Structure formats: C-alpha cells, structure tokens
Short mmCIF file of N, CA and C in Angstrom, two decimals:
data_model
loop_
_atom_site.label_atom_id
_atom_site.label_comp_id
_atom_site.label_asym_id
_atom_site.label_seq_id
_atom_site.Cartn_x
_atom_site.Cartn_y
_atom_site.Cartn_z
N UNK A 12 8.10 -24.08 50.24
CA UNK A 12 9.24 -24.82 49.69
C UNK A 12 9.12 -26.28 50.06
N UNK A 13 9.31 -26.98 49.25
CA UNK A 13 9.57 -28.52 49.04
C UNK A 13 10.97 -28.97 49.12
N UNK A 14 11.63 -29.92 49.74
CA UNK A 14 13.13 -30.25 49.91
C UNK A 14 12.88 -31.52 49.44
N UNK A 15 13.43 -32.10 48.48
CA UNK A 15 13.46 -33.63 48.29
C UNK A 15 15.20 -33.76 48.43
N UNK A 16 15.02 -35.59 49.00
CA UNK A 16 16.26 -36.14 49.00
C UNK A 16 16.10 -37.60 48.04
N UNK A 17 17.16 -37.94 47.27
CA UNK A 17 17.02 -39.43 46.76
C UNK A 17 18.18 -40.22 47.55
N UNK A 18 17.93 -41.50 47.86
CA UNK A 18 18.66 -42.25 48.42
C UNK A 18 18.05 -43.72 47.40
N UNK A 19 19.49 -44.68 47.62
CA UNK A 19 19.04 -45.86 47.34
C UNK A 19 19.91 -46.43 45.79
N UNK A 20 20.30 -45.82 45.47
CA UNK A 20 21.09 -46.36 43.98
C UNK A 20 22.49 -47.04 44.29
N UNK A 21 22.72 -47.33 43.27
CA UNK A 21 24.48 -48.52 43.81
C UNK A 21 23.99 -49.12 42.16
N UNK A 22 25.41 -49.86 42.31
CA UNK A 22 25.66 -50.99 41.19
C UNK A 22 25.08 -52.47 41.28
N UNK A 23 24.42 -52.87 40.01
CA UNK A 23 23.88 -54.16 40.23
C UNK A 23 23.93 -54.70 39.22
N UNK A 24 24.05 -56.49 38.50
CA UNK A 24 23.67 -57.25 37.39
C UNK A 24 22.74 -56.93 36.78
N UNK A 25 22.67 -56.88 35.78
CA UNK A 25 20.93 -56.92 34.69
C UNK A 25 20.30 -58.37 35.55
N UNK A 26 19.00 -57.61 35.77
CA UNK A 26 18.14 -58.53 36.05
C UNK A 26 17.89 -58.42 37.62
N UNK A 27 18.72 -57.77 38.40
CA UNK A 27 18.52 -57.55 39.61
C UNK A 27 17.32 -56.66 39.95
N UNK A 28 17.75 -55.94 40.82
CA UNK A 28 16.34 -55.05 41.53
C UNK A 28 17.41 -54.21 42.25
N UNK A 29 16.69 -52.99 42.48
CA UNK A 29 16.94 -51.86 43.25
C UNK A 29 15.55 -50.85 43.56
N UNK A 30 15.58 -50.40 44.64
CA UNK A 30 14.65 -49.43 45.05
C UNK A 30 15.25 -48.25 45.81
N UNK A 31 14.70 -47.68 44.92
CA UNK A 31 14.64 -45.54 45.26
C UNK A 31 14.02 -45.35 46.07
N UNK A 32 14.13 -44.29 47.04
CA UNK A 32 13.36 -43.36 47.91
C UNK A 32 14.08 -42.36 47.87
N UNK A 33 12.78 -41.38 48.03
CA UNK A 33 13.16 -40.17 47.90
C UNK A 33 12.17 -39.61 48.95
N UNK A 34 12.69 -38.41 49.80
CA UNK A 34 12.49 -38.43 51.24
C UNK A 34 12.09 -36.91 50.99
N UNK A 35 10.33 -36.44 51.29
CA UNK A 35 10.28 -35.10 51.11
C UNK A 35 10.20 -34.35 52.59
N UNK A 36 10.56 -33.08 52.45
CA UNK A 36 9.96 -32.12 53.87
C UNK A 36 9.75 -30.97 53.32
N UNK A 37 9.20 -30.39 54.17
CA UNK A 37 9.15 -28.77 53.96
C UNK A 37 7.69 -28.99 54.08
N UNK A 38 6.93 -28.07 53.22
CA UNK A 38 5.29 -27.65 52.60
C UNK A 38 5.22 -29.30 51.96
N UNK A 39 5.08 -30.41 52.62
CA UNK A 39 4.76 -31.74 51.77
C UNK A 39 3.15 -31.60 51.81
N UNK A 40 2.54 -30.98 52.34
CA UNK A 40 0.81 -30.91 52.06
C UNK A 40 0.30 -30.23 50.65
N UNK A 41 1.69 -29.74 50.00
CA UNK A 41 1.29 -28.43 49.08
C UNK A 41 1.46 -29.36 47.56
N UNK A 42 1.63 -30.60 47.98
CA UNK A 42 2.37 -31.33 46.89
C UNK A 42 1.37 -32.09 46.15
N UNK A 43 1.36 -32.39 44.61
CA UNK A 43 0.22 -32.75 44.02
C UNK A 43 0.70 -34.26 43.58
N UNK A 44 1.83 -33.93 42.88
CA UNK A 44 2.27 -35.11 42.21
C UNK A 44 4.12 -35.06 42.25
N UNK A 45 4.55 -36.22 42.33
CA UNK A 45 5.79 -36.62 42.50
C UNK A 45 6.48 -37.90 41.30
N UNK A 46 7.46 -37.03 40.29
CA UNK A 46 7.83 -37.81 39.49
C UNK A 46 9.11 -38.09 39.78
N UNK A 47 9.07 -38.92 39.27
CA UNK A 47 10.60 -39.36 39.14
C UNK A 47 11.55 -39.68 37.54
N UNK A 48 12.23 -39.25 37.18
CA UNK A 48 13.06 -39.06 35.83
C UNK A 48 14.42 -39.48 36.24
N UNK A 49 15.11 -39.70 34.78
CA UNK A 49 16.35 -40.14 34.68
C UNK A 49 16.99 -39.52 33.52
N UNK A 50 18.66 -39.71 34.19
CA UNK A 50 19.58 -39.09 32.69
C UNK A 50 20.41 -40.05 32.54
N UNK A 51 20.51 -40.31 31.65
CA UNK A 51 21.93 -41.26 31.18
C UNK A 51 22.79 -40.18 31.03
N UNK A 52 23.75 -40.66 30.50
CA UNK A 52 25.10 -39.84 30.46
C UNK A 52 25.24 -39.66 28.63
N UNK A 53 25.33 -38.01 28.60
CA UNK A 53 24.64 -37.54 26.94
C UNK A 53 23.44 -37.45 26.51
N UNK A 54 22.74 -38.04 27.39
CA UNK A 54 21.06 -38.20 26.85
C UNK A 54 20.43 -37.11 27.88
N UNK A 55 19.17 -36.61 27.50
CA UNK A 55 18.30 -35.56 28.21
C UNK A 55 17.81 -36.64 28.94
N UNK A 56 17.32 -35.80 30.44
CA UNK A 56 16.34 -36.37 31.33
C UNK A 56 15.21 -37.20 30.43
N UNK A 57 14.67 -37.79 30.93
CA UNK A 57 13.51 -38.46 30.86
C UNK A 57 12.53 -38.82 31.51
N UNK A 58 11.17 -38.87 31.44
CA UNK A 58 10.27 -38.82 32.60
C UNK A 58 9.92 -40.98 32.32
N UNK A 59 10.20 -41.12 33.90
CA UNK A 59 10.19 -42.44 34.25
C UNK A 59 8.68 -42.81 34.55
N UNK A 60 8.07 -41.90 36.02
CA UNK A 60 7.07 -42.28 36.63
C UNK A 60 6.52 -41.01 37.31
N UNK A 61 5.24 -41.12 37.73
CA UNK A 61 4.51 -40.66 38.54
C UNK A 61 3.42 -40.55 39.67
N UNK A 62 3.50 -40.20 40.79
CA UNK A 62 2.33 -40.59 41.95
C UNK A 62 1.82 -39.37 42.08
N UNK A 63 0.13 -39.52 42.22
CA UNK A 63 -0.38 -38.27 42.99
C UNK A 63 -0.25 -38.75 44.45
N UNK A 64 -0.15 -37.53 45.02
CA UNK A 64 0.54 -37.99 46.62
C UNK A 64 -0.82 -37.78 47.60
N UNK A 65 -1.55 -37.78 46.77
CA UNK A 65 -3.26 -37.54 48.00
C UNK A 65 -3.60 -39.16 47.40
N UNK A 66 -4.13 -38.86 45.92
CA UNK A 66 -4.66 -40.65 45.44
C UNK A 66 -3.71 -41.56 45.13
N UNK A 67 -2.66 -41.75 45.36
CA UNK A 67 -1.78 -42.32 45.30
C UNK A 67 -2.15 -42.80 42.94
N UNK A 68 -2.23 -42.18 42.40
CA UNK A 68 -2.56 -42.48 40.94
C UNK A 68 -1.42 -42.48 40.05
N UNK A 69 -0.95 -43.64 39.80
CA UNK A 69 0.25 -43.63 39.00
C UNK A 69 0.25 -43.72 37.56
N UNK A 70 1.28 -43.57 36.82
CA UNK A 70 1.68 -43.45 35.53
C UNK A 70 3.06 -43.61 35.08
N UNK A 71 3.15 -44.63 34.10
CA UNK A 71 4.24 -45.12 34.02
C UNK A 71 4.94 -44.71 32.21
N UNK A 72 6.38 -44.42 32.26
CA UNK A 72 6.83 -44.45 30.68
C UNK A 72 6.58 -45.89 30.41
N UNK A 73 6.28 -46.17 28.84
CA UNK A 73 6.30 -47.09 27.94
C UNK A 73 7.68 -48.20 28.54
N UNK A 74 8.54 -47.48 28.27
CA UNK A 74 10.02 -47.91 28.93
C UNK A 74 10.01 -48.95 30.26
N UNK A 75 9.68 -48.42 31.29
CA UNK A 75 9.46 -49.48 32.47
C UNK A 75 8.44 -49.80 33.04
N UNK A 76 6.85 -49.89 32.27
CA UNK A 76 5.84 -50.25 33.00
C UNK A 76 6.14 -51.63 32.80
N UNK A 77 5.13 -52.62 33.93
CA UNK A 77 5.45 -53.96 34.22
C UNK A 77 6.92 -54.19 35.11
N UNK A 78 8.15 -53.35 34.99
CA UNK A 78 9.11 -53.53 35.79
C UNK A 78 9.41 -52.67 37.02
N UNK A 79 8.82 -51.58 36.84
CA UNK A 79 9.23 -50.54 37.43
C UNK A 79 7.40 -49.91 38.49
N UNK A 80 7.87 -50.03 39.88
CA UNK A 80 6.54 -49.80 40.49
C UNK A 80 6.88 -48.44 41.40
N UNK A 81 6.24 -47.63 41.15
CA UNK A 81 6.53 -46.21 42.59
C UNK A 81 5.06 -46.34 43.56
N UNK A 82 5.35 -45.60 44.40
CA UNK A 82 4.62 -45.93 45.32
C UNK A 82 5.15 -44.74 46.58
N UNK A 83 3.85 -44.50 47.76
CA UNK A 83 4.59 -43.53 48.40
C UNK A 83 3.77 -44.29 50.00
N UNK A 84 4.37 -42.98 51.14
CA UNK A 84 3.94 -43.57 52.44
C UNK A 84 3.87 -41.91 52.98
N UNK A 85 2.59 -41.57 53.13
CA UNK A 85 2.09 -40.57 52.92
C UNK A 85 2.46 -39.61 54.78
N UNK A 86 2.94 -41.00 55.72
CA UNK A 86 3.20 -40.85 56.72
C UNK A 86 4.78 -40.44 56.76
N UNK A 87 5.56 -41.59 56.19
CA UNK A 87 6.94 -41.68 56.18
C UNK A 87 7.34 -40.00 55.69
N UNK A 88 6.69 -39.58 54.88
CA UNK A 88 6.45 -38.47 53.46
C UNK A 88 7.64 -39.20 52.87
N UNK A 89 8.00 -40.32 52.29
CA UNK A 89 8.65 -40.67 51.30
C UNK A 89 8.07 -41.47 50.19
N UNK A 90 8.51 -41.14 48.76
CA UNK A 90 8.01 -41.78 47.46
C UNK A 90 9.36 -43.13 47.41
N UNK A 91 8.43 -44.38 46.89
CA UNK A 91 9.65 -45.07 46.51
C UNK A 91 9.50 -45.54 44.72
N UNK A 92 10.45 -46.00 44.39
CA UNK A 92 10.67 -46.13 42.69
C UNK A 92 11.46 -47.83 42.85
N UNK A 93 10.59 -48.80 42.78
CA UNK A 93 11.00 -50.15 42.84
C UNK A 93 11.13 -50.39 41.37
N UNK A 94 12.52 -50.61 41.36
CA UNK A 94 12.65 -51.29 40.06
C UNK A 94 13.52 -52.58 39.62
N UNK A 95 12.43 -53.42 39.05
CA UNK A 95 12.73 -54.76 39.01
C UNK A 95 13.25 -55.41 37.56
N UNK A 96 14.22 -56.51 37.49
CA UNK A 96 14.57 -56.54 36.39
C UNK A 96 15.20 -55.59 35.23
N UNK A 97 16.18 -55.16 36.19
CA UNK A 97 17.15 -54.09 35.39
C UNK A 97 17.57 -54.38 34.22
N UNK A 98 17.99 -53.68 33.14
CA UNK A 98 18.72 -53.58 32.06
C UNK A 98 20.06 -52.75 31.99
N UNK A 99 20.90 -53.06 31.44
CA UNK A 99 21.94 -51.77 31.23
C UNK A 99 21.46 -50.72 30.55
N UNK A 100 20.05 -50.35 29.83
CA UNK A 100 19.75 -49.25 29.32
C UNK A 100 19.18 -48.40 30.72
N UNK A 101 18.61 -49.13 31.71
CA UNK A 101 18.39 -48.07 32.76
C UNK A 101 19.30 -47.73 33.72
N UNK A 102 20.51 -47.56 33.36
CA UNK A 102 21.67 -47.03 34.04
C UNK A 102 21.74 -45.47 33.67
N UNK A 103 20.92 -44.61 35.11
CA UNK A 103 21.12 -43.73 34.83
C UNK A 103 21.29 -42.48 36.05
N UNK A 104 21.11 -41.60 36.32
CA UNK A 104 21.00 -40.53 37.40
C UNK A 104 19.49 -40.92 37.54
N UNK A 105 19.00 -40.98 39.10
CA UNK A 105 17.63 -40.83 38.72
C UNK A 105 17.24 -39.70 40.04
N UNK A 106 16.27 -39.26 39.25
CA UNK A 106 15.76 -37.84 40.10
C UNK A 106 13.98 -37.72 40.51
N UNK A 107 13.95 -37.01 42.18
CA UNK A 107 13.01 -37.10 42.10
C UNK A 107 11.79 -35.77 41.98
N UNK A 108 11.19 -35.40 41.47
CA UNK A 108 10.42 -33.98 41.61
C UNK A 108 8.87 -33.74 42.12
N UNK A 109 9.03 -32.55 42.32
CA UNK A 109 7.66 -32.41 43.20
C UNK A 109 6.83 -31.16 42.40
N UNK A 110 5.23 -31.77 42.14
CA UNK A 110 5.03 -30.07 42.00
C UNK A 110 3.97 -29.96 43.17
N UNK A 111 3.02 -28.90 42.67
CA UNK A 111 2.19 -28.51 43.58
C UNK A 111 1.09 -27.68 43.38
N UNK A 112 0.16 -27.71 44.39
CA UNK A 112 -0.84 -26.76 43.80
C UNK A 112 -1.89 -27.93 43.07
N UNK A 113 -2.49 -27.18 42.15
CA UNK A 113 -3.41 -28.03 41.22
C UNK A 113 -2.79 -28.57 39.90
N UNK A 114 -1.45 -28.48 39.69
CA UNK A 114 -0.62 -28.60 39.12
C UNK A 114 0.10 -30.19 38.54
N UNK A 115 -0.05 -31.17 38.27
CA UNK A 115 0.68 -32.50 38.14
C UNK A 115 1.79 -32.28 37.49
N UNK A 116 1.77 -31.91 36.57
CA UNK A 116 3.39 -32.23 35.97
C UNK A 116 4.26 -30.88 35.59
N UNK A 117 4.25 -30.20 36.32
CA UNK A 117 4.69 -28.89 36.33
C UNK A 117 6.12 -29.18 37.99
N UNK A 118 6.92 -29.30 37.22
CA UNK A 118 7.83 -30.02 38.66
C UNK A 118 8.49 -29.16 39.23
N UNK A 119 8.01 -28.61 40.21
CA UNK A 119 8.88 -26.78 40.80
C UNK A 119 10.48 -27.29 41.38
N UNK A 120 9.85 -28.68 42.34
CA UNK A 120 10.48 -29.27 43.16
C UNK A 120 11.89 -29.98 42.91
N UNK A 121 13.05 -30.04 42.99
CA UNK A 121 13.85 -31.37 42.36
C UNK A 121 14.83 -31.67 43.74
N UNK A 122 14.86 -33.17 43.24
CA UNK A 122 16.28 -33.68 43.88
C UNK A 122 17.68 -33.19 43.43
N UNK A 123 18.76 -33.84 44.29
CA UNK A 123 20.11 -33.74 43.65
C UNK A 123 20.02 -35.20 42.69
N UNK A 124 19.43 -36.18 42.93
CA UNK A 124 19.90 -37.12 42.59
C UNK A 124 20.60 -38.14 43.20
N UNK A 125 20.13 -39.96 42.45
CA UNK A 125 20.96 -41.14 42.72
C UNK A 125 21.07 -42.16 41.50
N UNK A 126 22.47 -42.44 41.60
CA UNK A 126 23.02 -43.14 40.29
C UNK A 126 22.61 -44.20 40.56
N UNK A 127 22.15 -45.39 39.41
CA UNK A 127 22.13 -46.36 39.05
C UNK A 127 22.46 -47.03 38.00
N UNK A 128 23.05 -47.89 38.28
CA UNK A 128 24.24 -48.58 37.35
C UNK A 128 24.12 -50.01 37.07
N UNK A 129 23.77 -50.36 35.67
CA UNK A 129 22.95 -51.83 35.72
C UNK A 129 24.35 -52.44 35.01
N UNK A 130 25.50 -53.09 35.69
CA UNK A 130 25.90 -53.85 34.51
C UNK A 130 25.53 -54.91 33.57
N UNK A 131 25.99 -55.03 32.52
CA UNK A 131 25.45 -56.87 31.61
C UNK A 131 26.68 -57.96 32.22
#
C-alpha cells in the first residue's frame, strides 16, 4: 500500500504561483510513476503531469507545459507540482496518484486532494 497526502493549495491572483506537494509513505519503493490531475467543479478529472520516481522523467498536458513544473525528492519521498503563472481556468481540486510495478499510468494510488483557486 501507497498513502499519499496533498498539501499546499489556497487562493491566489492570476498570474501568481503556487506549489503542491504531495507527501508519499507506505511501499514508496514499489512506485513507478506519480501523477498529478485536477477537477474543476462539473468537469471530469484531468491528467495535469507526470514523474517517474526512479528517473525522475516527466510529462506534461498541452494545458500547462512551460508553466507548470513537477518534480520529486526521492529522500523527502515527496512529489512537488510548481505552478507558475496561474489562470482562473486552473482553479481546480488537484490530486495526487501513484502507480506501481512496471506500470506508469495505471494509478492504484490516490490522494484526498488540494484546492486551488486562481482568481481574475
């Protein structure tokens, strides 16, 4: 078992910055890749980003590459989700998941979640 936590969301201006972490324990050796997604409110999740947590190899949605950087600390075992130059379209729940195995995007793992709230 994998336990993720997200911390780090609050209210901010368009154009600000905020950074996510999301804090794993349990079996964190068993873990391949760690995404992170979002929901607006009415809209389905969406896949934001991704790290492999051995090569650190990322992948970004169309949506926030260039603004949006994840990154992890393989010591800390926490992933972070820096995101720069907010919009009010990325006001959303954001979540973080884990899978495992030989597995990348197969996400066994999930957070509860942290809101972010971009006003204009």
């Amino acid at each position: 078992q994998v336990q993720l936590a997200e911390s780090g969301g609050g209210l901010v201006q368009a154009g600000a910055s905020l950074r996510l972490s999301c804090a794993a324990s349990g079996r964190t050796f068993s873990m391949n890749s760690i995404g992170w997604f979002r929901q607006a409110p009415g809209k389905e999740r969406d896949f934001v980003a991704r790290i492999t947590w051995i090569g650190g190899s990322t992948y970004y949605a169309s949506s926030v590459k260039g603004r949006f950087t994840v990154s992890r600390d393989n010591v800390k075992n926490t992933i972070y989700l820096q995101m720069n130059n907010l919009k009010p379209e990325d006001t959303a729940v954001y979540y973080c998941a884990a899978s495992e195995g030989t597995s990348m995007t197969n996400y066994r793992y999930w957070g509860q979640g942290t809101q972010g709230t971009v006003a204009s």
